[in-house]
Coordinates of C-alpha atoms in Angstrom, one line a residue:
M1 CA -44.7 13.3 14.0
S2 CA -46.0 16.6 12.8
E3 CA -49.7 16.5 13.6
S4 CA -51.7 15.0 16.4
P5 CA -54.1 12.1 15.5
N6 CA -56.6 14.0 17.6
A7 CA -56.7 17.1 15.3
A8 CA -60.2 18.4 15.1
V9 CA -62.4 17.3 12.2
P10 CA -65.0 20.0 11.2
R11 CA -68.7 19.3 11.8
R12 CA -71.2 19.2 9.0
T13 CA -69.0 17.1 6.8
L14 CA -70.4 14.2 4.9
R15 CA -68.8 10.9 5.7
S16 CA -67.2 10.4 2.3
A17 CA -65.4 13.8 2.8
G18 CA -64.7 13.0 6.4
A19 CA -62.7 9.9 5.4
A20 CA -60.7 12.1 3.1
A21 CA -60.0 14.5 6.0
V22 CA -58.8 11.5 8.0
V23 CA -56.5 10.2 5.3
A24 CA -55.1 13.7 4.8
T25 CA -54.2 13.7 8.5
L26 CA -52.8 10.2 8.2
T27 CA -50.7 11.2 5.2
A28 CA -49.1 14.0 7.2
L29 CA -48.5 11.6 10.1
T30 CA -47.0 8.8 8.0
S31 CA -44.8 11.2 5.9
A32 CA -42.3 11.4 8.7
C33 CA -42.1 7.5 8.7
A34 CA -41.4 7.0 5.0
A35 CA -41.8 8.7 1.7
A36 CA -40.4 9.3 -1.8
G37 CA -40.4 11.6 -4.7
G38 CA -38.4 14.0 -6.9
A39 CA -37.5 17.6 -7.6
V40 CA -37.4 19.8 -10.7
A41 CA -34.3 21.7 -11.4
A42 CA -34.5 25.5 -11.6
P43 CA -34.1 27.0 -15.1
A44 CA -30.5 27.8 -16.1
T45 CA -31.3 31.5 -16.2
S46 CA -32.8 31.5 -12.7
T47 CA -31.2 33.7 -10.0
L48 CA -32.5 31.3 -7.3
P49 CA -30.1 28.9 -5.6
P50 CA -29.9 25.6 -7.5
T51 CA -32.6 23.0 -6.5
P52 CA -31.2 20.1 -4.5
P53 CA -31.0 16.9 -6.3
A54 CA -34.0 14.5 -6.1
P55 CA -33.8 12.3 -3.0
A56 CA -32.2 8.9 -3.6
P57 CA -33.7 5.6 -2.5
S58 CA -32.8 4.9 1.1
L59 CA -34.6 1.7 2.1
S60 CA -32.5 -1.4 1.9
Q61 CA -33.8 -4.8 0.8
E62 CA -33.4 -5.9 4.4
Q63 CA -35.6 -3.1 5.6
V64 CA -38.3 -4.0 3.1
D65 CA -38.0 -7.7 3.9
S66 CA -38.5 -6.8 7.6
A67 CA -41.6 -4.9 6.9
L68 CA -42.9 -7.8 4.8
T69 CA -42.3 -10.2 7.6
S70 CA -44.3 -7.9 9.9
L71 CA -47.4 -7.8 7.7
D72 CA -49.1 -10.9 8.8
G73 CA -48.9 -9.7 12.4
L74 CA -50.1 -6.2 11.5
V75 CA -53.1 -7.6 9.8
T76 CA -54.0 -10.3 12.3
D77 CA -53.6 -7.8 15.2
A78 CA -56.0 -5.4 13.6
M79 CA -58.5 -8.2 12.9
D80 CA -58.2 -9.5 16.5
R81 CA -58.7 -6.0 17.9
T82 CA -61.7 -5.1 15.7
G83 CA -63.3 -8.3 14.6
V84 CA -63.4 -7.1 11.0
P85 CA -64.4 -10.1 8.9
G86 CA -62.0 -10.0 5.9
V87 CA -58.8 -8.3 4.8
A88 CA -56.6 -8.6 1.6
V89 CA -53.2 -7.0 1.2
A90 CA -50.7 -6.8 -1.6
V91 CA -47.2 -5.2 -1.8
V92 CA -45.1 -4.3 -4.8
H93 CA -41.4 -3.6 -4.6
R94 CA -39.1 -2.9 -7.6
D95 CA -41.8 -4.0 -10.1
Q96 CA -42.4 -7.4 -8.3
V97 CA -45.5 -8.4 -6.4
V98 CA -43.7 -9.5 -3.2
Y99 CA -46.8 -10.1 -1.0
S100 CA -50.4 -10.9 -1.9
K101 CA -52.6 -12.5 0.7
G102 CA -56.1 -12.8 2.0
F103 CA -57.3 -13.1 5.7
G104 CA -60.6 -14.0 7.2
V105 CA -63.9 -14.5 5.4
R106 CA -65.8 -12.9 2.6
E107 CA -69.1 -12.9 4.7
V108 CA -69.8 -13.4 8.3
G109 CA -71.3 -16.8 8.9
E110 CA -70.1 -18.2 5.6
P111 CA -67.0 -20.4 5.2
E112 CA -65.5 -18.9 2.0
P113 CA -62.1 -17.4 2.7
V114 CA -60.7 -14.1 1.4
D115 CA -57.9 -14.7 -1.0
P116 CA -55.9 -12.4 -3.4
D117 CA -58.6 -12.7 -6.0
T118 CA -61.5 -11.7 -3.8
V119 CA -63.2 -8.6 -5.2
F120 CA -63.8 -5.8 -2.8
Q121 CA -65.6 -2.5 -3.3
L122 CA -62.9 0.2 -3.3
A123 CA -64.9 3.3 -2.4
S124 CA -62.6 6.4 -2.9
V125 CA -59.6 4.4 -3.9
S126 CA -61.6 4.6 -7.1
K127 CA -60.2 8.2 -7.4
P128 CA -56.5 7.5 -8.1
L129 CA -57.6 4.7 -10.4
A130 CA -59.7 7.2 -12.2
S131 CA -57.0 9.8 -12.5
T132 CA -54.8 7.1 -14.0
V133 CA -57.5 6.5 -16.6
V134 CA -57.8 10.3 -17.4
A135 CA -54.0 10.5 -17.6
G136 CA -54.2 7.9 -20.3
V137 CA -56.6 10.1 -22.2
V138 CA -54.4 13.2 -21.7
G139 CA -51.4 11.2 -23.0
Q140 CA -53.3 10.4 -26.2
G141 CA -53.8 14.1 -26.7
V142 CA -57.6 13.9 -26.6
V143 CA -58.0 16.1 -23.5
E144 CA -55.7 18.4 -21.5
W145 CA -55.6 18.8 -17.8
D146 CA -55.9 22.5 -17.9
Q147 CA -58.6 23.0 -20.5
P148 CA -62.2 23.6 -19.4
A149 CA -64.3 20.5 -18.8
R150 CA -67.1 22.2 -20.7
Q151 CA -64.9 22.1 -23.8
Y152 CA -65.2 18.4 -23.8
D153 CA -68.6 17.9 -22.1
P154 CA -71.0 20.7 -23.1
S155 CA -73.5 19.6 -20.5
F156 CA -71.2 20.5 -17.7
A157 CA -72.5 23.4 -15.6
L158 CA -72.1 24.9 -12.1
N159 CA -73.8 27.7 -10.3
D160 CA -71.5 30.5 -11.5
P161 CA -71.2 31.1 -15.3
Y162 CA -67.5 32.0 -15.0
V163 CA -66.8 28.7 -13.2
T164 CA -68.9 26.8 -15.7
E165 CA -66.8 28.2 -18.6
H166 CA -63.4 27.9 -16.9
A167 CA -63.3 24.9 -14.5
T168 CA -60.8 22.4 -15.9
I169 CA -60.5 18.7 -15.5
A170 CA -57.7 19.3 -13.1
D171 CA -59.9 21.7 -11.1
L172 CA -62.5 19.0 -10.7
L173 CA -60.1 16.2 -9.9
S174 CA -58.4 18.3 -7.2
H175 CA -61.6 19.4 -5.5
R176 CA -61.0 23.1 -6.1
S177 CA -64.1 23.9 -8.3
G178 CA -65.9 25.5 -5.3
L179 CA -68.6 22.8 -5.0
H180 CA -69.3 22.2 -1.3
T181 CA -68.1 19.0 0.4
G182 CA -70.4 16.2 -0.5
A183 CA -72.4 18.1 -3.1
G184 CA -74.7 15.7 -4.8
D185 CA -74.1 12.8 -2.4
L186 CA -77.6 13.1 -0.8
L187 CA -79.2 12.8 -4.3
E188 CA -77.2 9.5 -4.7
D189 CA -78.5 8.2 -1.4
L190 CA -82.0 8.7 -2.6
G191 CA -81.3 6.7 -5.7
F192 CA -80.9 9.3 -8.4
D193 CA -78.5 8.4 -11.3
R194 CA -75.4 10.1 -12.5
E195 CA -77.1 12.0 -15.3
Y196 CA -79.7 13.5 -12.9
I197 CA -77.1 14.4 -10.3
L198 CA -74.6 16.0 -12.6
S199 CA -77.4 18.0 -14.3
H200 CA -78.5 19.4 -11.0
L201 CA -75.1 20.4 -9.6
D202 CA -75.6 23.9 -11.1
Q203 CA -78.1 24.5 -8.2
Q204 CA -75.4 23.9 -5.6
P205 CA -73.8 27.1 -4.1
L206 CA -70.1 27.5 -4.6
D207 CA -67.2 28.5 -2.5
P208 CA -64.4 30.6 -4.1
F209 CA -63.2 29.0 -7.3
R210 CA -59.6 27.6 -7.1
S211 CA -59.0 29.1 -3.6
S212 CA -61.1 26.6 -1.6
Y213 CA -60.8 22.9 -1.1
N214 CA -64.0 20.9 -0.7
Y215 CA -64.1 17.1 -1.2
S216 CA -66.7 16.5 -3.9
N217 CA -67.5 13.1 -5.2
F218 CA -69.6 14.4 -8.0
G219 CA -67.3 17.3 -8.9
Y220 CA -64.7 14.5 -9.4
T221 CA -67.2 12.4 -11.3
A222 CA -67.8 15.4 -13.7
G223 CA -64.1 15.5 -14.4
G224 CA -64.0 11.8 -15.3
E225 CA -67.2 12.2 -17.4
A226 CA -65.6 15.0 -19.4
A227 CA -62.8 12.7 -20.5
A228 CA -65.2 9.9 -21.4
V229 CA -67.4 12.3 -23.5
A230 CA -64.3 13.5 -25.3
M231 CA -63.5 9.9 -26.1
G232 CA -67.0 9.2 -27.3
T233 CA -67.7 6.4 -24.8
S234 CA -68.9 5.7 -21.3
W235 CA -66.7 6.1 -18.3
E236 CA -67.0 2.4 -17.6
E237 CA -65.8 1.5 -21.1
L238 CA -63.1 4.1 -21.0
A239 CA -61.6 2.6 -17.9
D240 CA -61.7 -0.9 -19.4
Q241 CA -60.0 0.3 -22.7
V242 CA -57.3 2.6 -21.2
L243 CA -56.3 0.8 -18.0
F244 CA -58.0 -2.5 -17.0
D245 CA -57.7 -4.4 -20.2
P246 CA -54.1 -3.5 -21.0
L247 CA -53.0 -4.5 -17.5
G248 CA -55.1 -7.7 -17.5
M249 CA -57.1 -6.5 -14.5
T250 CA -60.0 -8.9 -15.3
D251 CA -61.6 -8.6 -11.8
T252 CA -61.7 -4.8 -11.8
S253 CA -64.7 -2.7 -13.0
Y254 CA -66.6 0.5 -12.5
R255 CA -69.9 -1.3 -12.8
H256 CA -71.8 -2.4 -9.7
E257 CA -73.4 -5.2 -11.6
D258 CA -69.9 -6.7 -12.2
Y259 CA -69.2 -6.7 -8.5
V260 CA -72.6 -8.3 -7.8
A261 CA -71.9 -11.0 -10.4
A262 CA -68.4 -11.9 -9.1
A263 CA -68.4 -15.3 -7.5
N264 CA -65.5 -14.5 -5.3
K265 CA -66.5 -11.2 -3.6
A266 CA -66.3 -9.7 -0.2
V267 CA -69.7 -8.6 1.2
I268 CA -69.8 -5.3 3.1
H269 CA -70.3 -5.3 6.9
V270 CA -71.1 -3.0 9.7
P271 CA -70.7 -3.5 13.5
A272 CA -73.7 -5.1 15.1
G273 CA -73.1 -3.3 18.4
D274 CA -72.2 -6.3 20.4
G275 CA -68.6 -6.8 19.1
T276 CA -69.7 -8.7 16.0
W277 CA -70.2 -7.6 12.4
V278 CA -73.2 -8.1 10.2
A279 CA -73.8 -7.9 6.4
R280 CA -76.8 -5.5 6.5
Y281 CA -76.5 -3.2 3.5
T282 CA -75.7 -3.0 -0.2
R283 CA -73.9 0.0 -1.7
D284 CA -74.4 0.8 -5.4
A285 CA -72.0 3.6 -6.3
D286 CA -72.6 3.6 -10.0
A287 CA -73.8 7.2 -9.9
E288 CA -70.3 8.4 -8.7
A289 CA -68.3 5.7 -10.5
P290 CA -65.1 7.6 -11.2
A291 CA -65.1 8.8 -7.6
G292 CA -66.2 5.7 -5.7
G293 CA -67.7 3.0 -7.9
A294 CA -64.8 0.7 -8.6
S295 CA -64.4 -2.8 -7.4
S296 CA -61.2 -4.9 -7.6
S297 CA -58.9 -7.5 -6.0
V298 CA -55.5 -7.0 -4.5
R299 CA -54.1 -9.2 -7.3
D300 CA -55.4 -6.7 -9.9
L301 CA -54.5 -3.6 -7.9
A302 CA -50.9 -4.9 -7.6
E303 CA -50.6 -4.6 -11.4
W304 CA -51.9 -1.0 -11.2
I305 CA -49.3 -0.2 -8.5
R306 CA -46.6 -1.7 -10.7
L307 CA -47.7 0.7 -13.5
Q308 CA -47.7 3.6 -11.0
L309 CA -44.3 2.9 -9.7
G310 CA -43.1 2.3 -13.3
N311 CA -44.2 5.8 -14.4
G312 CA -46.8 4.3 -16.7
V313 CA -44.9 1.3 -17.9
H314 CA -46.3 -2.2 -17.3
D315 CA -44.4 -5.3 -18.4
G316 CA -42.2 -3.3 -20.7
T317 CA -45.1 -1.4 -22.4
Q318 CA -45.7 2.3 -21.9
V319 CA -49.4 2.1 -21.1
I320 CA -49.9 5.6 -19.6
D321 CA -47.9 8.7 -20.7
P322 CA -45.4 9.4 -17.9
D323 CA -45.7 13.2 -18.1
A324 CA -49.5 13.0 -17.9
L325 CA -49.2 10.6 -14.9
A326 CA -46.7 12.9 -13.1
V327 CA -49.2 15.7 -13.1
T328 CA -51.5 13.6 -10.9
R329 CA -48.9 13.6 -8.1
V330 CA -48.2 17.4 -8.0
P331 CA -50.0 19.3 -5.3
H332 CA -53.0 21.1 -6.9
S333 CA -54.9 22.1 -3.7
V334 CA -54.1 22.7 0.0
S335 CA -56.3 20.1 1.6
S336 CA -55.4 21.0 5.2
L337 CA -53.6 24.0 6.7
P338 CA -50.9 23.3 9.3
A339 CA -52.1 23.9 12.9
S340 CA -48.7 25.3 14.0
P341 CA -45.5 26.5 12.3
D342 CA -43.8 23.2 12.7
A343 CA -46.8 21.1 11.4
R344 CA -47.1 20.0 7.8
T345 CA -49.5 21.2 5.2
G346 CA -51.8 18.7 3.6
F347 CA -52.0 18.6 -0.3
Y348 CA -54.2 17.0 -2.8
G349 CA -53.1 16.2 -6.3
L350 CA -55.4 14.6 -8.9
G351 CA -56.9 11.7 -7.1
W352 CA -54.0 11.5 -4.6
N353 CA -53.2 12.8 -1.2
V354 CA -49.7 14.2 -1.5
S355 CA -47.1 14.7 1.2
Y356 CA -43.4 15.0 1.8
D357 CA -41.1 13.6 4.5
D358 CA -38.2 15.3 6.4
Q359 CA -36.0 14.6 3.4
G360 CA -38.5 16.1 1.0
R361 CA -39.4 12.8 -0.5
L362 CA -42.9 12.3 -2.0
Q363 CA -45.5 10.0 -0.6
I364 CA -48.9 9.5 -2.3
G365 CA -51.9 7.7 -1.0
H366 CA -55.6 7.5 -0.7
S367 CA -58.3 5.9 1.5
G368 CA -61.7 4.7 0.6
A369 CA -64.7 4.5 3.0
F370 CA -68.2 3.4 2.7
D371 CA -70.0 3.9 6.0
L372 CA -72.3 1.1 4.9
G373 CA -69.4 -1.4 5.1
A374 CA -66.1 -1.0 3.2
A375 CA -62.7 0.5 4.0
T376 CA -59.6 0.6 1.8
S377 CA -56.2 2.2 1.6
V378 CA -53.3 2.5 -0.9
L379 CA -49.9 4.1 -0.1
M380 CA -46.9 4.5 -2.3
L381 CA -43.3 5.7 -2.1
P382 CA -42.3 6.1 -5.7
V383 CA -38.6 6.7 -5.3
E384 CA -38.4 3.5 -3.2
Q385 CA -40.4 1.6 -5.8
L386 CA -42.6 0.5 -3.0
G387 CA -46.4 0.4 -2.7
I388 CA -49.1 -1.3 -0.6
V389 CA -52.8 -1.7 -0.9
A390 CA -55.1 -3.0 1.9
L391 CA -58.8 -3.8 1.4
T392 CA -61.4 -4.7 4.0
N393 CA -65.1 -5.6 4.1
G394 CA -66.0 -3.7 7.2
R395 CA -67.2 -0.2 8.0
P396 CA -64.3 2.4 8.2
E397 CA -62.6 2.2 11.6
G398 CA -59.0 3.0 10.4
I399 CA -58.1 -0.7 9.8
P400 CA -56.6 -0.5 6.3
E401 CA -54.9 2.8 7.1
A402 CA -53.2 1.2 10.2
I403 CA -51.9 -1.7 8.1
T404 CA -50.5 0.5 5.3
A405 CA -49.0 3.1 7.7
G406 CA -47.6 0.4 10.0
F407 CA -46.0 -1.4 7.0
F408 CA -44.0 1.8 6.0
D409 CA -43.2 2.6 9.6
V410 CA -41.6 -0.8 10.0
A411 CA -39.8 -0.4 6.7
K412 CA -38.1 2.8 7.9
N413 CA -37.7 2.2 11.6
G414 CA -37.5 -1.5 12.0
Q415 CA -40.6 -1.6 14.2
P416 CA -43.8 0.4 14.6
T417 CA -43.2 3.7 16.3
V418 CA -46.9 4.4 16.7
D419 CA -49.9 2.3 17.7
W420 CA -51.4 3.0 14.3
L421 CA -54.8 1.3 14.9
T422 CA -55.3 3.4 18.0
A423 CA -54.4 6.5 16.1
T424 CA -56.5 5.8 13.0
S425 CA -59.5 4.4 14.9
G426 CA -59.5 7.6 17.0
L427 CA -59.7 9.7 14.0
F428 CA -62.7 7.8 12.6
A429 CA -64.4 7.9 16.0
Q430 CA -63.9 11.7 16.0
L431 CA -65.4 11.8 12.5
E432 CA -68.4 10.0 13.7
L433 CA -69.0 12.6 16.4
A434 CA -68.5 15.4 13.9
N435 CA -71.3 13.8 11.7
A436 CA -73.9 13.9 14.4
P437 CA -77.0 15.9 13.7
E438 CA -76.9 19.5 14.8
T439 CA -80.3 19.0 16.4
D440 CA -80.7 15.9 18.6
W441 CA -84.2 14.9 17.5
S442 CA -84.2 11.9 19.8
Q443 CA -84.7 14.2 22.8
P444 CA -88.4 14.9 23.5
P445 CA -89.4 18.5 23.7
V446 CA -90.0 20.1 27.1
D447 CA -93.6 21.1 26.3
P448 CA -94.7 19.5 23.1
Q449 CA -97.8 20.8 21.4
P450 CA -100.0 18.5 19.4
A451 CA -100.0 18.3 15.6
R452 CA -102.8 19.8 13.6
D453 CA -105.3 17.6 11.8
L454 CA -103.0 15.6 9.5
A455 CA -104.8 16.9 6.4
A456 CA -103.1 20.2 7.0
Y457 CA -99.8 18.6 6.0
T458 CA -100.8 16.3 3.2
G459 CA -100.1 17.1 -0.4
T460 CA -97.3 17.5 -2.9
Y461 CA -94.4 19.9 -2.4
A462 CA -92.1 21.0 -5.2
N463 CA -88.3 21.3 -5.1
S464 CA -86.2 21.9 -8.2
Y465 CA -83.2 20.0 -6.8
Y466 CA -84.7 16.9 -5.1
G467 CA -87.9 16.8 -7.1
P468 CA -91.4 16.5 -5.6
L469 CA -92.2 15.4 -2.1
T470 CA -95.6 13.9 -1.4
V471 CA -97.0 13.8 2.1
T472 CA -99.7 11.2 2.8
A473 CA -101.9 10.4 5.8
D474 CA -102.9 6.9 6.6
G475 CA -105.1 6.9 9.7
D476 CA -103.1 8.7 12.4
R477 CA -99.8 8.3 10.6
L478 CA -98.0 10.5 8.1
T479 CA -95.5 9.4 5.5
M480 CA -93.5 11.3 2.9
T481 CA -92.2 10.0 -0.4
M482 CA -89.4 11.4 -2.5
G483 CA -86.7 10.4 -4.9
P484 CA -86.7 9.0 -8.5
A485 CA -90.2 8.5 -9.9
D486 CA -89.4 4.9 -10.8
A487 CA -87.9 4.0 -7.4
P488 CA -89.1 6.4 -4.7
T489 CA -88.3 6.2 -1.0
T490 CA -91.1 6.4 1.6
F491 CA -90.3 7.8 5.1
P492 CA -92.6 7.3 8.1
L493 CA -93.0 10.6 9.9
T494 CA -93.2 10.7 13.7
H495 CA -94.7 13.8 15.4
H496 CA -92.2 15.7 17.5
A497 CA -93.9 18.9 18.6
D498 CA -96.2 21.5 17.0
D499 CA -95.7 21.4 13.2
V500 CA -92.4 19.4 13.4
F501 CA -92.0 15.7 12.6
T502 CA -89.0 13.4 12.5
F503 CA -87.8 10.7 10.1
E504 CA -84.9 8.3 9.9
S505 CA -82.2 9.4 7.5
I506 CA -81.0 6.8 5.0
G507 CA -78.0 6.0 2.8
E508 CA -74.3 6.4 3.0
N509 CA -74.6 9.7 4.8
A510 CA -77.4 8.7 7.3
N511 CA -76.8 10.0 10.8
G512 CA -80.0 9.1 12.7
L513 CA -83.2 11.1 13.2
A514 CA -83.8 14.2 11.1
G515 CA -86.4 16.9 11.2
A516 CA -89.3 17.7 8.9
L517 CA -90.3 21.3 9.8
F518 CA -93.6 22.4 8.3
T519 CA -94.5 26.1 7.9
V520 CA -98.3 26.6 8.1
D521 CA -100.1 29.6 6.5
E522 CA -102.9 31.7 8.0
G523 CA -105.5 29.3 6.7
G524 CA -104.0 26.4 8.7
T525 CA -102.5 24.6 5.8
A526 CA -98.8 23.7 5.4
A527 CA -97.3 25.9 2.7
S528 CA -93.8 24.4 2.9
V529 CA -91.6 21.9 4.7
R530 CA -87.9 22.0 5.4
L531 CA -86.0 18.8 5.7
D532 CA -82.9 19.7 7.8
F533 CA -81.0 16.6 6.7
Y534 CA -81.4 17.6 3.1
D535 CA -80.8 21.3 3.7
R536 CA -77.0 21.3 4.2
T537 CA -76.5 23.8 1.4
G538 CA -79.8 25.5 1.5
L539 CA -81.7 23.3 -0.9
G540 CA -83.9 21.4 1.5
T541 CA -87.1 23.4 1.5
F542 CA -90.1 22.0 -0.4
V543 CA -93.0 24.3 -1.4
R544 CA -96.6 23.3 -1.8
G545 CA -97.5 23.4 -5.5

């Protein structure tokens, strides 16, 4: 294997991006186990040596059958070791759905079993679905990958005028716009909608355009929205028209309300801390629908895998233009640099992690992770006409990645060569450590000084990105309220020391206690407050009006 499963994950990454870092590492790890792809011949006038022919399929039917035989054991082993409530898996080989099965239950404490029609929230497996949709629009000639998104959606804007005018749909779908990792995610956690979040991305600072890779859900969403605006429809309707309806994917949607309404759905779960799992949260990802808001069943996703492996053909019909689809599988960004000369570089295409094995064969895949209770994985070897999808209703612990990687490992080597669950769970545990707050607010200060009279802190504070923050006193307690005017969130504040209070962070990116640091003027009244949890890109200071 080319990279250690213990490779460092940078601190200060939001969880959605951290899961992407994990899957990029896993893609590099699994690429030595199985892969597939193609090559482009050099022009006839080139002075370069001729390009080697595209790798030929090498997996026999017997090898694939052996891997299929192993799948029940791979899934039940992962469930036994983790206790995750439910799993569903489907496999496509040579345009046939050769495996489709559910395991466990849809919700802890309830008897209804998971089956191939059970609808799961997909999290970031929504991204390769979305790039398939946009490829359909490209194939119709309505948009082009390399034309500016603003050409199609005049409302699109980022912090730099040059980037605003030049960022293409491909730039946005390959995370190279310069938006920081997780830009906009904290607005979503507060309940702001897609329109609000996209209209405030122009306040986010940017890294170098096209020479940096930062995993951005809302940059990706902006790319999908540009295609929808160009088609004169909503993203949700566009996905139905271009992909879901033609493939008969009746249980698939980018609307959270459709997931909620599904009679056969898997409820999301988190560990209870005692070895069991509990259905504690809901996760509405409508705001970032193209990047993380899809829900589907493995029966439906198997039809999408058939289309992917068929280069846009489904049941004899060319649904998606093959050239437009091929662009999604080409490396557009370097997602991770090799740690040593013999390690592999990680690449990102358009909604796909892209890697190559020792024979130069292409492998594409993606993971999805909701820290509030869902984890998913899809992995394909196009030249082998082989793909697998695994969906779970539990918080990300590397379970679906272990199943998909283990399946391909057995297909190539006859048996697992790695304890995949140990490797993948280790990466996610490392990610959890990386997401810890920089300041441990749970530790009491050495010599705490009392707070001022609470009236010194009360009032309304302005912030152009997050909107107003109102601090209110009720007896000897402070609270702060922020978020959308029609659905604000109120946070109790606990005194820490001096003019510093703490509050519990919320949402997909919550990581425990956070700090509210008031700055008091000479008159003894707070002039501003900085919320460190919301200040990851320098936008978390609220100033008294």
